[in-house]
């Protein structure tokens, strides 16, 4: 028995929960509840982040991660490798990630370029990213909602009875 708690001692090494992602070297063991990540999502491996691209965009949107710390060129390289793998499997998912990678590249380039003084009222590029991500999430949710509806020949099979001759 283990000391003081009445439980037997563990027999082997205790298994820890596998991290879902690494953010700044810290493990993240569960995804956010308000984020859907497809099972075959693009996994990116960077110095500041390791995990699904959907989660990376989510964290940037929530300002838990600074986009200036993200090497977009490395994401692009990993994306191209992902495209090669997904070419025959699910091209539509690869296209979604192309849009995400393009948004990251555009936002980061706008953050890095100097802004003229007279354009002080220009919207922060991160706000544009948030707007686009919200729009993307709405379309993604709409697609999931449509997919959940019953479909003829997939979920519903009409009975076809021929009248007797």
PDB file of N, CA and C in Angstrom, residues 4-87:
ATOM      1  N   UNK A   4      -0.064   6.231   3.457  1.00  0.00           N
ATOM      2  CA  UNK A   4      -1.074   7.153   3.931  1.00  0.00           C
ATOM      3  C   UNK A   4      -2.366   7.239   3.134  1.00  0.00           C
ATOM      4  N   UNK A   5      -2.440   6.777   1.882  1.00  0.00           N
ATOM      5  CA  UNK A   5      -3.686   6.972   1.139  1.00  0.00           C
ATOM      6  C   UNK A   5      -4.455   5.673   0.916  1.00  0.00           C
ATOM      7  N   UNK A   6      -3.944   4.544   1.361  1.00  0.00           N
ATOM      8  CA  UNK A   6      -4.661   3.288   1.236  1.00  0.00           C
ATOM      9  C   UNK A   6      -4.677   2.719  -0.171  1.00  0.00           C
ATOM     10  N   UNK A   7      -3.976   3.324  -1.110  1.00  0.00           N
ATOM     11  CA  UNK A   7      -3.929   2.869  -2.500  1.00  0.00           C
ATOM     12  C   UNK A   7      -2.641   2.081  -2.729  1.00  0.00           C
ATOM     13  N   UNK A   8      -2.707   1.061  -3.575  1.00  0.00           N
ATOM     14  CA  UNK A   8      -1.471   0.341  -3.898  1.00  0.00           C
ATOM     15  C   UNK A   8      -0.543   1.245  -4.701  1.00  0.00           C
ATOM     16  N   UNK A   9       0.758   1.031  -4.592  1.00  0.00           N
ATOM     17  CA  UNK A   9       1.690   1.865  -5.363  1.00  0.00           C
ATOM     18  C   UNK A   9       1.532   1.586  -6.851  1.00  0.00           C
ATOM     19  N   UNK A  10       1.792   2.591  -7.705  1.00  0.00           N
ATOM     20  CA  UNK A  10       1.696   2.356  -9.148  1.00  0.00           C
ATOM     21  C   UNK A  10       2.689   1.291  -9.580  1.00  0.00           C
ATOM     22  N   UNK A  11       2.273   0.444 -10.531  1.00  0.00           N
ATOM     23  CA  UNK A  11       3.107  -0.674 -10.958  1.00  0.00           C
ATOM     24  C   UNK A  11       4.171  -0.231 -11.950  1.00  0.00           C
ATOM     25  N   UNK A  12       3.914   0.644 -12.811  1.00  0.00           N
ATOM     26  CA  UNK A  12       4.904   1.085 -13.790  1.00  0.00           C
ATOM     27  C   UNK A  12       5.015   2.591 -13.748  1.00  0.00           C
ATOM     28  N   UNK A  13       5.734   3.156 -14.702  1.00  0.00           N
ATOM     29  CA  UNK A  13       5.792   4.615 -14.748  1.00  0.00           C
ATOM     30  C   UNK A  13       4.402   5.166 -15.052  1.00  0.00           C
ATOM     31  N   UNK A  14       4.071   6.250 -14.363  1.00  0.00           N
ATOM     32  CA  UNK A  14       2.758   6.843 -14.563  1.00  0.00           C
ATOM     33  C   UNK A  14       2.695   7.501 -15.933  1.00  0.00           C
ATOM     34  N   UNK A  15       1.619   7.223 -16.657  1.00  0.00           N
ATOM     35  CA  UNK A  15       1.468   7.775 -17.996  1.00  0.00           C
ATOM     36  C   UNK A  15       0.847   9.156 -17.901  1.00  0.00           C
ATOM     37  N   UNK A  16       1.532  10.130 -18.479  1.00  0.00           N
ATOM     38  CA  UNK A  16       1.019  11.488 -18.494  1.00  0.00           C
ATOM     39  C   UNK A  16       0.176  11.684 -19.740  1.00  0.00           C
ATOM     40  N   UNK A  17      -0.736  12.659 -19.666  1.00  0.00           N
ATOM     41  CA  UNK A  17      -1.569  12.971 -20.818  1.00  0.00           C
ATOM     42  C   UNK A  17      -0.692  13.566 -21.917  1.00  0.00           C
ATOM     43  N   UNK A  18      -0.886  13.065 -23.137  1.00  0.00           N
ATOM     44  CA  UNK A  18      -0.102  13.549 -24.273  1.00  0.00           C
ATOM     45  C   UNK A  18      -0.481  14.988 -24.586  1.00  0.00           C
ATOM     46  N   UNK A  19       0.502  15.846 -24.828  1.00  0.00           N
ATOM     47  CA  UNK A  19       0.149  17.233 -25.177  1.00  0.00           C
ATOM     48  C   UNK A  19      -0.492  17.300 -26.559  1.00  0.00           C
ATOM     49  N   UNK A  20      -1.498  18.135 -26.657  1.00  0.00           N
ATOM     50  CA  UNK A  20      -2.207  18.373 -27.908  1.00  0.00           C
ATOM     51  C   UNK A  20      -1.365  19.275 -28.803  1.00  0.00           C
ATOM     52  N   UNK A  21      -0.643  20.205 -28.158  1.00  0.00           N
ATOM     53  CA  UNK A  21       0.217  21.150 -28.869  1.00  0.00           C
ATOM     54  C   UNK A  21       1.232  21.697 -27.877  1.00  0.00           C
ATOM     55  N   UNK A  22       2.256  22.354 -28.404  1.00  0.00           N
ATOM     56  CA  UNK A  22       3.230  23.061 -27.576  1.00  0.00           C
ATOM     57  C   UNK A  22       3.184  24.528 -27.963  1.00  0.00           C
ATOM     58  N   UNK A  23       2.961  25.388 -26.976  1.00  0.00           N
ATOM     59  CA  UNK A  23       2.899  26.825 -27.212  1.00  0.00           C
ATOM     60  C   UNK A  23       3.972  27.469 -26.350  1.00  0.00           C
ATOM     61  N   UNK A  24       5.000  28.018 -26.993  1.00  0.00           N
ATOM     62  CA  UNK A  24       6.103  28.612 -26.252  1.00  0.00           C
ATOM     63  C   UNK A  24       6.807  27.598 -25.366  1.00  0.00           C
ATOM     64  N   UNK A  25       6.847  26.345 -25.793  1.00  0.00           N
ATOM     65  CA  UNK A  25       7.500  25.293 -25.030  1.00  0.00           C
ATOM     66  C   UNK A  25       6.624  24.677 -23.954  1.00  0.00           C
ATOM     67  N   UNK A  26       5.459  25.251 -23.690  1.00  0.00           N
ATOM     68  CA  UNK A  26       4.543  24.735 -22.675  1.00  0.00           C
ATOM     69  C   UNK A  26       3.520  23.801 -23.326  1.00  0.00           C
ATOM     70  N   UNK A  27       3.288  22.624 -22.734  1.00  0.00           N
ATOM     71  CA  UNK A  27       2.316  21.702 -23.336  1.00  0.00           C
ATOM     72  C   UNK A  27       0.881  22.182 -23.150  1.00  0.00           C
ATOM     73  N   UNK A  28       0.090  21.984 -24.170  1.00  0.00           N
ATOM     74  CA  UNK A  28      -1.347  22.250 -24.139  1.00  0.00           C
ATOM     75  C   UNK A  28      -2.002  20.885 -24.334  1.00  0.00           C
ATOM     76  N   UNK A  29      -2.696  20.385 -23.295  1.00  0.00           N
ATOM     77  CA  UNK A  29      -3.189  19.008 -23.349  1.00  0.00           C
ATOM     78  C   UNK A  29      -4.592  18.867 -23.929  1.00  0.00           C
ATOM     79  N   UNK A  30      -5.379  19.939 -23.941  1.00  0.00           N
ATOM     80  CA  UNK A  30      -6.723  19.855 -24.518  1.00  0.00           C
ATOM     81  C   UNK A  30      -6.965  21.053 -25.425  1.00  0.00           C
ATOM     82  N   UNK A  31      -7.671  20.843 -26.528  1.00  0.00           N
ATOM     83  CA  UNK A  31      -7.967  21.971 -27.427  1.00  0.00           C
ATOM     84  C   UNK A  31      -9.032  22.870 -26.807  1.00  0.00           C
ATOM     85  N   UNK A  32      -9.088  24.129 -27.228  1.00  0.00           N
ATOM     86  CA  UNK A  32     -10.155  25.014 -26.754  1.00  0.00           C
ATOM     87  C   UNK A  32     -11.517  24.435 -27.132  1.00  0.00           C
ATOM     88  N   UNK A  33     -12.502  24.625 -26.253  1.00  0.00           N
ATOM     89  CA  UNK A  33     -13.833  24.055 -26.489  1.00  0.00           C
ATOM     90  C   UNK A  33     -14.533  24.668 -27.691  1.00  0.00           C
ATOM     91  N   UNK A  34     -14.211  25.929 -28.012  1.00  0.00           N
ATOM     92  CA  UNK A  34     -14.902  26.610 -29.114  1.00  0.00           C
ATOM     93  C   UNK A  34     -14.138  26.524 -30.429  1.00  0.00           C
ATOM     94  N   UNK A  35     -13.281  25.514 -30.561  1.00  0.00           N
ATOM     95  CA  UNK A  35     -12.490  25.357 -31.778  1.00  0.00           C
ATOM     96  C   UNK A  35     -12.597  23.921 -32.273  1.00  0.00           C
ATOM     97  N   UNK A  36     -13.030  23.756 -33.527  1.00  0.00           N
ATOM     98  CA  UNK A  36     -13.050  22.431 -34.148  1.00  0.00           C
ATOM     99  C   UNK A  36     -11.779  22.274 -34.971  1.00  0.00           C
ATOM    100  N   UNK A  37     -11.083  21.179 -34.758  1.00  0.00           N
ATOM    101  CA  UNK A  37      -9.875  20.886 -35.525  1.00  0.00           C
ATOM    102  C   UNK A  37     -10.086  19.542 -36.209  1.00  0.00           C
ATOM    103  N   UNK A  38     -10.049  19.528 -37.552  1.00  0.00           N
ATOM    104  CA  UNK A  38     -10.255  18.256 -38.260  1.00  0.00           C
ATOM    105  C   UNK A  38      -9.188  17.234 -37.875  1.00  0.00           C
ATOM    106  N   UNK A  39      -9.524  15.957 -37.917  1.00  0.00           N
ATOM    107  CA  UNK A  39      -8.559  14.928 -37.529  1.00  0.00           C
ATOM    108  C   UNK A  39      -7.298  14.920 -38.390  1.00  0.00           C
ATOM    109  N   UNK A  40      -7.403  15.292 -39.656  1.00  0.00           N
ATOM    110  CA  UNK A  40      -6.225  15.301 -40.531  1.00  0.00           C
ATOM    111  C   UNK A  40      -5.732  16.725 -40.770  1.00  0.00           C
ATOM    112  N   UNK A  41      -5.791  17.554 -39.727  1.00  0.00           N
ATOM    113  CA  UNK A  41      -5.376  18.953 -39.822  1.00  0.00           C
ATOM    114  C   UNK A  41      -3.870  19.062 -40.056  1.00  0.00           C
ATOM    115  N   UNK A  42      -3.480  20.148 -40.695  1.00  0.00           N
ATOM    116  CA  UNK A  42      -2.068  20.433 -40.941  1.00  0.00           C
ATOM    117  C   UNK A  42      -1.381  20.733 -39.617  1.00  0.00           C
ATOM    118  N   UNK A  43      -0.367  19.944 -39.274  1.00  0.00           N
ATOM    119  CA  UNK A  43       0.418  20.158 -38.060  1.00  0.00           C
ATOM    120  C   UNK A  43       1.659  20.959 -38.434  1.00  0.00           C
ATOM    121  N   UNK A  44       1.879  22.084 -37.751  1.00  0.00           N
ATOM    122  CA  UNK A  44       3.073  22.882 -38.006  1.00  0.00           C
ATOM    123  C   UNK A  44       4.017  22.738 -36.821  1.00  0.00           C
ATOM    124  N   UNK A  45       5.308  22.730 -37.121  1.00  0.00           N
ATOM    125  CA  UNK A  45       6.330  22.602 -36.090  1.00  0.00           C
ATOM    126  C   UNK A  45       7.254  23.803 -36.217  1.00  0.00           C
ATOM    127  N   UNK A  46       7.141  24.716 -35.259  1.00  0.00           N
ATOM    128  CA  UNK A  46       7.925  25.943 -35.242  1.00  0.00           C
ATOM    129  C   UNK A  46       8.614  26.060 -33.889  1.00  0.00           C
ATOM    130  N   UNK A  47       9.487  27.049 -33.756  1.00  0.00           N
ATOM    131  CA  UNK A  47      10.163  27.242 -32.479  1.00  0.00           C
ATOM    132  C   UNK A  47       9.183  27.667 -31.387  1.00  0.00           C
ATOM    133  N   UNK A  48       8.248  28.562 -31.708  1.00  0.00           N
ATOM    134  CA  UNK A  48       7.321  29.093 -30.709  1.00  0.00           C
ATOM    135  C   UNK A  48       6.023  28.303 -30.611  1.00  0.00           C
ATOM    136  N   UNK A  49       5.781  27.397 -31.554  1.00  0.00           N
ATOM    137  CA  UNK A  49       4.498  26.686 -31.589  1.00  0.00           C
ATOM    138  C   UNK A  49       4.658  25.353 -32.298  1.00  0.00           C
ATOM    139  N   UNK A  50       3.972  24.348 -31.765  1.00  0.00           N
ATOM    140  CA  UNK A  50       3.926  23.043 -32.422  1.00  0.00           C
ATOM    141  C   UNK A  50       2.524  22.488 -32.233  1.00  0.00           C
ATOM    142  N   UNK A  51       1.804  22.321 -33.346  1.00  0.00           N
ATOM    143  CA  UNK A  51       0.440  21.818 -33.268  1.00  0.00           C
ATOM    144  C   UNK A  51      -0.320  22.130 -34.543  1.00  0.00           C
ATOM    145  N   UNK A  52      -1.655  21.980 -34.518  1.00  0.00           N
ATOM    146  CA  UNK A  52      -2.467  22.219 -35.718  1.00  0.00           C
ATOM    147  C   UNK A  52      -2.490  23.694 -36.121  1.00  0.00           C
ATOM    148  N   UNK A  53      -2.505  23.948 -37.433  1.00  0.00           N
ATOM    149  CA  UNK A  53      -2.554  25.321 -37.936  1.00  0.00           C
ATOM    150  C   UNK A  53      -3.822  26.028 -37.460  1.00  0.00           C
ATOM    151  N   UNK A  54      -4.924  25.298 -37.343  1.00  0.00           N
ATOM    152  CA  UNK A  54      -6.172  25.888 -36.837  1.00  0.00           C
ATOM    153  C   UNK A  54      -5.957  26.493 -35.448  1.00  0.00           C
ATOM    154  N   UNK A  55      -5.233  25.772 -34.592  1.00  0.00           N
ATOM    155  CA  UNK A  55      -4.968  26.250 -33.235  1.00  0.00           C
ATOM    156  C   UNK A  55      -4.048  27.464 -33.265  1.00  0.00           C
ATOM    157  N   UNK A  56      -3.048  27.455 -34.147  1.00  0.00           N
ATOM    158  CA  UNK A  56      -2.149  28.605 -34.271  1.00  0.00           C
ATOM    159  C   UNK A  56      -2.939  29.862 -34.620  1.00  0.00           C
ATOM    160  N   UNK A  57      -3.813  29.777 -35.606  1.00  0.00           N
ATOM    161  CA  UNK A  57      -4.633  30.931 -35.980  1.00  0.00           C
ATOM    162  C   UNK A  57      -5.557  31.344 -34.838  1.00  0.00           C
ATOM    163  N   UNK A  58      -6.091  30.381 -34.132  1.00  0.00           N
ATOM    164  CA  UNK A  58      -6.967  30.653 -32.987  1.00  0.00           C
ATOM    165  C   UNK A  58      -6.199  31.448 -31.922  1.00  0.00           C
ATOM    166  N   UNK A  59      -4.974  31.016 -31.614  1.00  0.00           N
ATOM    167  CA  UNK A  59      -4.178  31.691 -30.584  1.00  0.00           C
ATOM    168  C   UNK A  59      -3.760  33.088 -31.019  1.00  0.00           C
ATOM    169  N   UNK A  60      -3.452  33.269 -32.300  1.00  0.00           N
ATOM    170  CA  UNK A  60      -3.115  34.606 -32.801  1.00  0.00           C
ATOM    171  C   UNK A  60      -4.333  35.504 -32.697  1.00  0.00           C
ATOM    172  N   UNK A  61      -5.490  34.967 -33.062  1.00  0.00           N
ATOM    173  CA  UNK A  61      -6.729  35.743 -33.004  1.00  0.00           C
ATOM    174  C   UNK A  61      -7.033  36.169 -31.569  1.00  0.00           C
ATOM    175  N   UNK A  62      -6.803  35.290 -30.623  1.00  0.00           N
ATOM    176  CA  UNK A  62      -7.076  35.588 -29.213  1.00  0.00           C
ATOM    177  C   UNK A  62      -5.931  36.378 -28.568  1.00  0.00           C
ATOM    178  N   UNK A  63      -4.913  36.699 -29.356  1.00  0.00           N
ATOM    179  CA  UNK A  63      -3.740  37.453 -28.919  1.00  0.00           C
ATOM    180  C   UNK A  63      -2.970  36.735 -27.806  1.00  0.00           C
ATOM    181  N   UNK A  64      -3.017  35.394 -27.834  1.00  0.00           N
ATOM    182  CA  UNK A  64      -2.193  34.607 -26.930  1.00  0.00           C
ATOM    183  C   UNK A  64      -0.821  34.343 -27.543  1.00  0.00           C
ATOM    184  N   UNK A  65      -0.676  34.694 -28.813  1.00  0.00           N
ATOM    185  CA  UNK A  65       0.564  34.458 -29.532  1.00  0.00           C
ATOM    186  C   UNK A  65       0.789  35.629 -30.472  1.00  0.00           C
ATOM    187  N   UNK A  66       2.007  36.150 -30.511  1.00  0.00           N
ATOM    188  CA  UNK A  66       2.327  37.297 -31.361  1.00  0.00           C
ATOM    189  C   UNK A  66       2.686  36.805 -32.757  1.00  0.00           C
ATOM    190  N   UNK A  67       2.000  37.331 -33.754  1.00  0.00           N
ATOM    191  CA  UNK A  67       2.238  36.894 -35.136  1.00  0.00           C
ATOM    192  C   UNK A  67       3.662  37.213 -35.585  1.00  0.00           C
ATOM    193  N   UNK A  68       4.287  38.217 -34.980  1.00  0.00           N
ATOM    194  CA  UNK A  68       5.652  38.563 -35.366  1.00  0.00           C
ATOM    195  C   UNK A  68       6.649  37.491 -34.936  1.00  0.00           C
ATOM    196  N   UNK A  69       6.259  36.608 -34.021  1.00  0.00           N
ATOM    197  CA  UNK A  69       7.128  35.512 -33.591  1.00  0.00           C
ATOM    198  C   UNK A  69       6.980  34.269 -34.467  1.00  0.00           C
ATOM    199  N   UNK A  70       6.103  34.334 -35.458  1.00  0.00           N
ATOM    200  CA  UNK A  70       5.798  33.162 -36.276  1.00  0.00           C
ATOM    201  C   UNK A  70       6.525  33.251 -37.619  1.00  0.00           C
ATOM    202  N   UNK A  71       7.404  32.286 -37.942  1.00  0.00           N
ATOM    203  CA  UNK A  71       8.086  32.278 -39.243  1.00  0.00           C
ATOM    204  C   UNK A  71       7.160  31.746 -40.344  1.00  0.00           C
ATOM    205  N   UNK A  72       6.549  32.662 -41.073  1.00  0.00           N
ATOM    206  CA  UNK A  72       5.571  32.284 -42.097  1.00  0.00           C
ATOM    207  C   UNK A  72       6.230  31.451 -43.203  1.00  0.00           C
ATOM    208  N   UNK A  73       7.492  31.707 -43.508  1.00  0.00           N
ATOM    209  CA  UNK A  73       8.179  30.926 -44.547  1.00  0.00           C
ATOM    210  C   UNK A  73       8.236  29.448 -44.157  1.00  0.00           C
ATOM    211  N   UNK A  74       8.461  29.164 -42.888  1.00  0.00           N
ATOM    212  CA  UNK A  74       8.506  27.774 -42.435  1.00  0.00           C
ATOM    213  C   UNK A  74       7.124  27.132 -42.523  1.00  0.00           C
ATOM    214  N   UNK A  75       6.078  27.892 -42.207  1.00  0.00           N
ATOM    215  CA  UNK A  75       4.713  27.371 -42.350  1.00  0.00           C
ATOM    216  C   UNK A  75       4.441  27.057 -43.820  1.00  0.00           C
ATOM    217  N   UNK A  76       4.885  27.944 -44.712  1.00  0.00           N
ATOM    218  CA  UNK A  76       4.684  27.727 -46.145  1.00  0.00           C
ATOM    219  C   UNK A  76       5.391  26.451 -46.601  1.00  0.00           C
ATOM    220  N   UNK A  77       6.619  26.249 -46.135  1.00  0.00           N
ATOM    221  CA  UNK A  77       7.375  25.042 -46.490  1.00  0.00           C
ATOM    222  C   UNK A  77       6.634  23.785 -46.010  1.00  0.00           C
ATOM    223  N   UNK A  78       6.184  23.803 -44.761  1.00  0.00           N
ATOM    224  CA  UNK A  78       5.462  22.652 -44.224  1.00  0.00           C
ATOM    225  C   UNK A  78       4.128  22.460 -44.947  1.00  0.00           C
ATOM    226  N   UNK A  79       3.502  23.570 -45.334  1.00  0.00           N
ATOM    227  CA  UNK A  79       2.239  23.487 -46.067  1.00  0.00           C
ATOM    228  C   UNK A  79       2.455  22.793 -47.412  1.00  0.00           C
ATOM    229  N   UNK A  80       3.533  23.130 -48.110  1.00  0.00           N
ATOM    230  CA  UNK A  80       3.801  22.515 -49.413  1.00  0.00           C
ATOM    231  C   UNK A  80       4.003  21.001 -49.260  1.00  0.00           C
ATOM    232  N   UNK A  81       4.662  20.586 -48.194  1.00  0.00           N
ATOM    233  CA  UNK A  81       4.809  19.154 -47.940  1.00  0.00           C
ATOM    234  C   UNK A  81       3.441  18.517 -47.673  1.00  0.00           C
ATOM    235  N   UNK A  82       2.606  19.229 -46.943  1.00  0.00           N
ATOM    236  CA  UNK A  82       1.253  18.747 -46.632  1.00  0.00           C
ATOM    237  C   UNK A  82       0.432  18.596 -47.912  1.00  0.00           C
ATOM    238  N   UNK A  83       0.555  19.555 -48.825  1.00  0.00           N
ATOM    239  CA  UNK A  83      -0.177  19.505 -50.097  1.00  0.00           C
ATOM    240  C   UNK A  83       0.187  18.236 -50.861  1.00  0.00           C
ATOM    241  N   UNK A  84       1.471  17.904 -50.874  1.00  0.00           N
ATOM    242  CA  UNK A  84       1.898  16.692 -51.576  1.00  0.00           C
ATOM    243  C   UNK A  84       1.220  15.455 -50.983  1.00  0.00           C
ATOM    244  N   UNK A  85       1.104  15.410 -49.652  1.00  0.00           N
ATOM    245  CA  UNK A  85       0.456  14.270 -49.008  1.00  0.00           C
ATOM    246  C   UNK A  85      -1.049  14.250 -49.252  1.00  0.00           C
ATOM    247  N   UNK A  86      -1.665  15.433 -49.261  1.00  0.00           N
ATOM    248  CA  UNK A  86      -3.120  15.524 -49.356  1.00  0.00           C
ATOM    249  C   UNK A  86      -3.632  15.540 -50.794  1.00  0.00           C
ATOM    250  N   UNK A  87      -2.744  15.631 -51.747  1.00  0.00           N
ATOM    251  CA  UNK A  87      -3.147  15.781 -53.149  1.00  0.00           C
ATOM    252  C   UNK A  87      -4.189  14.741 -53.556  1.00  0.00           C
TER     253      UNK A  87
END
